[in-house]
mmCIF file of C-alpha atoms in Angstrom:
data_model
loop_
_atom_site.group_PDB
_atom_site.id
_atom_site.type_symbol
_atom_site.label_atom_id
_atom_site.label_comp_id
_atom_site.label_asym_id
_atom_site.label_seq_id
_atom_site.Cartn_x
_atom_site.Cartn_y
_atom_site.Cartn_z
ATOM 1 C CA UNK A 2 128.937 125.381 79.747
ATOM 2 C CA UNK A 3 128.499 122.074 81.491
ATOM 3 C CA UNK A 4 130.556 119.568 83.428
ATOM 4 C CA UNK A 5 129.798 115.861 83.575
ATOM 5 C CA UNK A 6 131.697 113.168 85.419
ATOM 6 C CA UNK A 7 131.245 109.538 86.323
ATOM 7 C CA UNK A 8 132.063 108.385 89.839
ATOM 8 C CA UNK A 9 132.300 104.615 90.134
ATOM 9 C CA UNK A 10 132.478 103.037 93.579
ATOM 10 C CA UNK A 11 134.969 100.213 93.729
ATOM 11 C CA UNK A 12 136.364 98.167 96.584
ATOM 12 C CA UNK A 13 139.370 100.537 96.529
ATOM 13 C CA UNK A 14 137.201 103.680 96.783
ATOM 14 C CA UNK A 15 135.793 106.042 94.186
ATOM 15 C CA UNK A 16 137.166 106.310 90.659
ATOM 16 C CA UNK A 17 136.328 109.321 88.525
ATOM 17 C CA UNK A 18 136.227 109.780 84.797
ATOM 18 C CA UNK A 19 135.336 112.780 82.695
ATOM 19 C CA UNK A 20 132.582 112.063 80.246
ATOM 20 C CA UNK A 21 131.345 113.654 77.059
ATOM 21 C CA UNK A 22 127.597 113.613 76.621
ATOM 22 C CA UNK A 23 127.592 114.651 72.957
ATOM 23 C CA UNK A 24 126.736 111.123 71.770
ATOM 24 C CA UNK A 25 124.217 110.481 74.559
ATOM 25 C CA UNK A 26 120.655 111.005 73.370
ATOM 26 C CA UNK A 27 118.559 109.113 75.931
ATOM 27 C CA UNK A 28 118.610 108.098 79.561
ATOM 28 C CA UNK A 29 119.219 104.543 78.372
ATOM 29 C CA UNK A 30 122.371 105.681 76.526
ATOM 30 C CA UNK A 31 123.554 107.444 79.685
ATOM 31 C CA UNK A 32 122.890 104.351 81.809
ATOM 32 C CA UNK A 33 124.850 102.187 79.352
ATOM 33 C CA UNK A 34 127.760 104.640 79.469
ATOM 34 C CA UNK A 35 127.718 104.525 83.279
ATOM 35 C CA UNK A 36 127.583 100.728 83.375
ATOM 36 C CA UNK A 37 130.666 100.570 81.146
ATOM 37 C CA UNK A 38 132.555 102.522 83.830
ATOM 38 C CA UNK A 39 132.033 99.731 86.360
ATOM 39 C CA UNK A 40 132.367 96.198 85.020
ATOM 40 C CA UNK A 41 131.708 94.769 88.506
ATOM 41 C CA UNK A 42 128.182 96.270 88.615
ATOM 42 C CA UNK A 43 129.159 98.591 91.449
ATOM 43 C CA UNK A 44 127.368 101.869 92.066
ATOM 44 C CA UNK A 45 128.066 104.528 89.449
ATOM 45 C CA UNK A 46 127.023 108.145 89.799
ATOM 46 C CA UNK A 47 126.732 110.467 86.838
ATOM 47 C CA UNK A 48 127.078 114.043 88.026
ATOM 48 C CA UNK A 49 126.043 116.798 85.621
ATOM 49 C CA UNK A 50 126.285 120.488 86.339
ATOM 50 C CA UNK A 51 125.327 123.316 84.011
ATOM 51 C CA UNK A 52 126.689 126.817 84.623
ATOM 52 C CA UNK A 53 125.593 126.849 88.238
ATOM 53 C CA UNK A 54 121.930 126.928 87.189
ATOM 54 C CA UNK A 55 121.107 123.260 87.819
ATOM 55 C CA UNK A 56 122.692 119.933 88.601
ATOM 56 C CA UNK A 57 121.634 116.361 88.160
ATOM 57 C CA UNK A 58 122.586 113.062 89.717
ATOM 58 C CA UNK A 59 121.931 109.744 88.009
ATOM 59 C CA UNK A 60 122.607 106.634 90.050
ATOM 60 C CA UNK A 61 123.150 103.275 88.400
ATOM 61 C CA UNK A 62 123.331 100.177 90.607
ATOM 62 C CA UNK A 63 124.118 97.211 88.377
ATOM 63 C CA UNK A 64 121.252 96.412 86.037
ATOM 64 C CA UNK A 65 118.621 98.261 88.081
ATOM 65 C CA UNK A 66 116.745 101.173 86.524
ATOM 66 C CA UNK A 67 118.554 104.488 86.901
ATOM 67 C CA UNK A 68 117.547 106.722 89.783
ATOM 68 C CA UNK A 69 117.526 110.442 89.022
ATOM 69 C CA UNK A 70 117.558 113.729 90.895
ATOM 70 C CA UNK A 71 117.503 117.126 89.152
ATOM 71 C CA UNK A 72 117.864 120.294 91.233
ATOM 72 C CA UNK A 73 115.764 122.554 88.979
ATOM 73 C CA UNK A 74 113.648 120.915 86.303
ATOM 74 C CA UNK A 75 112.711 124.174 84.564
ATOM 75 C CA UNK A 76 116.367 125.191 84.190
ATOM 76 C CA UNK A 77 117.346 121.679 83.079
ATOM 77 C CA UNK A 78 114.561 121.633 80.474
ATOM 78 C CA UNK A 79 116.355 124.449 78.646
ATOM 79 C CA UNK A 80 119.448 122.249 78.269
ATOM 80 C CA UNK A 81 119.894 119.357 75.885
ATOM 81 C CA UNK A 82 121.663 117.488 78.689
ATOM 82 C CA UNK A 83 118.852 118.207 81.108
ATOM 83 C CA UNK A 84 116.310 116.917 78.612
ATOM 84 C CA UNK A 85 118.051 113.529 78.765
ATOM 85 C CA UNK A 86 117.258 113.330 82.488
ATOM 86 C CA UNK A 87 113.737 114.786 82.391
ATOM 87 C CA UNK A 88 111.869 111.697 81.322
ATOM 88 C CA UNK A 89 108.078 111.556 81.130
ATOM 89 C CA UNK A 90 108.095 109.251 84.156
ATOM 90 C CA UNK A 91 110.210 111.684 86.200
ATOM 91 C CA UNK A 92 107.854 114.545 85.322
ATOM 92 C CA UNK A 93 104.725 112.469 85.981
ATOM 93 C CA UNK A 94 103.571 112.506 82.363
ATOM 94 C CA UNK A 95 102.088 109.724 80.298
ATOM 95 C CA UNK A 96 104.650 108.705 77.669
ATOM 96 C CA UNK A 97 103.790 109.974 74.219
ATOM 97 C CA UNK A 98 101.377 112.728 75.322
ATOM 98 C CA UNK A 99 103.457 115.426 73.677
ATOM 99 C CA UNK A 100 103.862 113.649 70.359
ATOM 100 C CA UNK A 101 100.214 112.869 69.641
ATOM 101 C CA UNK A 102 99.805 114.251 66.128
ATOM 102 C CA UNK A 103 96.037 113.751 66.290
ATOM 103 C CA UNK A 104 95.909 116.434 68.999
ATOM 104 C CA UNK A 105 97.380 119.054 66.666
ATOM 105 C CA UNK A 106 95.016 121.685 65.318
ATOM 106 C CA UNK A 107 96.753 122.856 62.194
ATOM 107 C CA UNK A 108 94.375 125.721 61.364
ATOM 108 C CA UNK A 109 96.245 128.056 63.729
ATOM 109 C CA UNK A 110 93.709 127.889 66.548
ATOM 110 C CA UNK A 111 93.444 125.592 69.523
ATOM 111 C CA UNK A 112 90.316 123.589 70.357
ATOM 112 C CA UNK A 113 87.509 125.946 71.360
ATOM 113 C CA UNK A 114 89.506 129.021 70.357
ATOM 114 C CA UNK A 115 88.231 131.361 67.659
ATOM 115 C CA UNK A 116 90.265 133.526 65.349
ATOM 116 C CA UNK A 117 89.298 136.448 67.635
ATOM 117 C CA UNK A 118 91.401 134.856 70.427
ATOM 118 C CA UNK A 119 94.642 135.749 68.684
ATOM 119 C CA UNK A 120 97.196 137.653 70.726
ATOM 120 C CA UNK A 121 97.072 141.032 69.005
ATOM 121 C CA UNK A 122 99.967 140.553 66.600
ATOM 122 C CA UNK A 123 97.783 138.721 64.107
ATOM 123 C CA UNK A 124 99.134 135.297 65.011
ATOM 124 C CA UNK A 125 97.580 132.633 67.166
ATOM 125 C CA UNK A 126 99.522 131.711 70.319
ATOM 126 C CA UNK A 127 101.847 128.799 69.756
ATOM 127 C CA UNK A 128 101.763 125.932 72.216
ATOM 128 C CA UNK A 129 104.697 123.581 71.871
ATOM 129 C CA UNK A 130 104.262 119.844 72.261
ATOM 130 C CA UNK A 131 101.227 119.001 70.192
ATOM 131 C CA UNK A 132 98.778 121.217 72.022
ATOM 132 C CA UNK A 133 99.861 120.147 75.481
ATOM 133 C CA UNK A 134 100.994 123.059 77.602
ATOM 134 C CA UNK A 135 102.271 120.962 80.502
ATOM 135 C CA UNK A 136 104.781 123.084 82.344
ATOM 136 C CA UNK A 137 108.002 121.691 83.700
ATOM 137 C CA UNK A 138 108.086 122.446 87.424
ATOM 138 C CA UNK A 139 110.511 124.954 88.879
ATOM 139 C CA UNK A 140 112.569 123.305 91.563
ATOM 140 C CA UNK A 141 113.751 119.775 92.194
ATOM 141 C CA UNK A 142 112.322 116.591 90.710
ATOM 142 C CA UNK A 143 113.258 112.979 91.123
ATOM 143 C CA UNK A 144 114.502 110.915 94.029
ATOM 144 C CA UNK A 145 115.838 113.191 96.790
ATOM 145 C CA UNK A 146 116.977 110.091 98.726
ATOM 146 C CA UNK A 147 119.243 109.014 95.878
ATOM 147 C CA UNK A 148 122.409 109.442 97.965
ATOM 148 C CA UNK A 149 121.066 108.699 101.469
ATOM 149 C CA UNK A 150 123.039 105.476 101.906
ATOM 150 C CA UNK A 151 126.197 107.262 100.709
ATOM 151 C CA UNK A 152 126.019 109.976 103.372
ATOM 152 C CA UNK A 153 124.235 112.770 101.485
ATOM 153 C CA UNK A 154 120.728 113.060 102.870
ATOM 154 C CA UNK A 155 117.667 114.582 101.233
ATOM 155 C CA UNK A 156 117.920 117.841 103.176
ATOM 156 C CA UNK A 157 121.588 118.275 102.285
ATOM 157 C CA UNK A 158 120.973 117.436 98.613
ATOM 158 C CA UNK A 159 118.170 119.999 98.335
ATOM 159 C CA UNK A 160 120.343 122.695 99.937
ATOM 160 C CA UNK A 161 123.296 122.339 97.559
ATOM 161 C CA UNK A 162 124.291 125.438 95.645
ATOM 162 C CA UNK A 163 126.226 126.382 92.517
ATOM 163 C CA UNK A 164 129.136 124.117 93.448
ATOM 164 C CA UNK A 165 126.926 121.069 93.970
ATOM 165 C CA UNK A 166 129.061 118.515 92.136
ATOM 166 C CA UNK A 167 132.112 119.366 94.251
ATOM 167 C CA UNK A 168 130.026 119.377 97.438
ATOM 168 C CA UNK A 169 128.624 115.926 96.618
ATOM 169 C CA UNK A 170 132.086 114.573 95.836
ATOM 170 C CA UNK A 171 133.420 116.000 99.097
ATOM 171 C CA UNK A 172 130.618 114.338 101.082
ATOM 172 C CA UNK A 173 131.403 111.030 99.370
ATOM 173 C CA UNK A 174 135.126 111.362 100.049
ATOM 174 C CA UNK A 175 135.764 111.587 96.314
ATOM 175 C CA UNK A 176 136.732 115.227 95.871
ATOM 176 C CA UNK A 177 140.395 114.455 95.075
ATOM 177 C CA UNK A 178 139.525 111.938 92.351
ATOM 178 C CA UNK A 179 136.927 114.315 90.906
ATOM 179 C CA UNK A 180 139.522 117.096 90.732
ATOM 180 C CA UNK A 181 141.681 114.901 88.498
ATOM 181 C CA UNK A 182 139.010 115.007 85.772
ATOM 182 C CA UNK A 183 137.756 118.550 86.241
#
């Protein structure tokens, strides 16, 4: 179960809208969706929360590149919505590393591994991602200062718990408008 909302800052305060992420496949799609919520190129926050296990904040300021913060990358990586946020750049990977088909060893063994290295059940260990076993870090990734100028500092952001989206909205003075879409 997940909850996603857009908070757009206007001259009259924050406006909230519930958003469906079913048609969003990339961070670019998400940024376009956020920009549509604010025709005046004001700040838009996309707040995503999944079953209390992780939350993400995407900040769009006009046409600038999105800024992202994810509370637990490993938990988010298990979610299709989290995968949208966990870009190669955010994880410090070179784009395309995981999809290099030349790196695949299709004989069932990895480079330098013999058939004797199998894991006891008769099958070679499977490494997802074209032979690259880069782990997604447990814990936060991204820009912890994403909300500094809005009154939510890095320390506060990192300490948020299961109710993070509501706590962020409360700090921004937007909890009432968020409740209307929850």
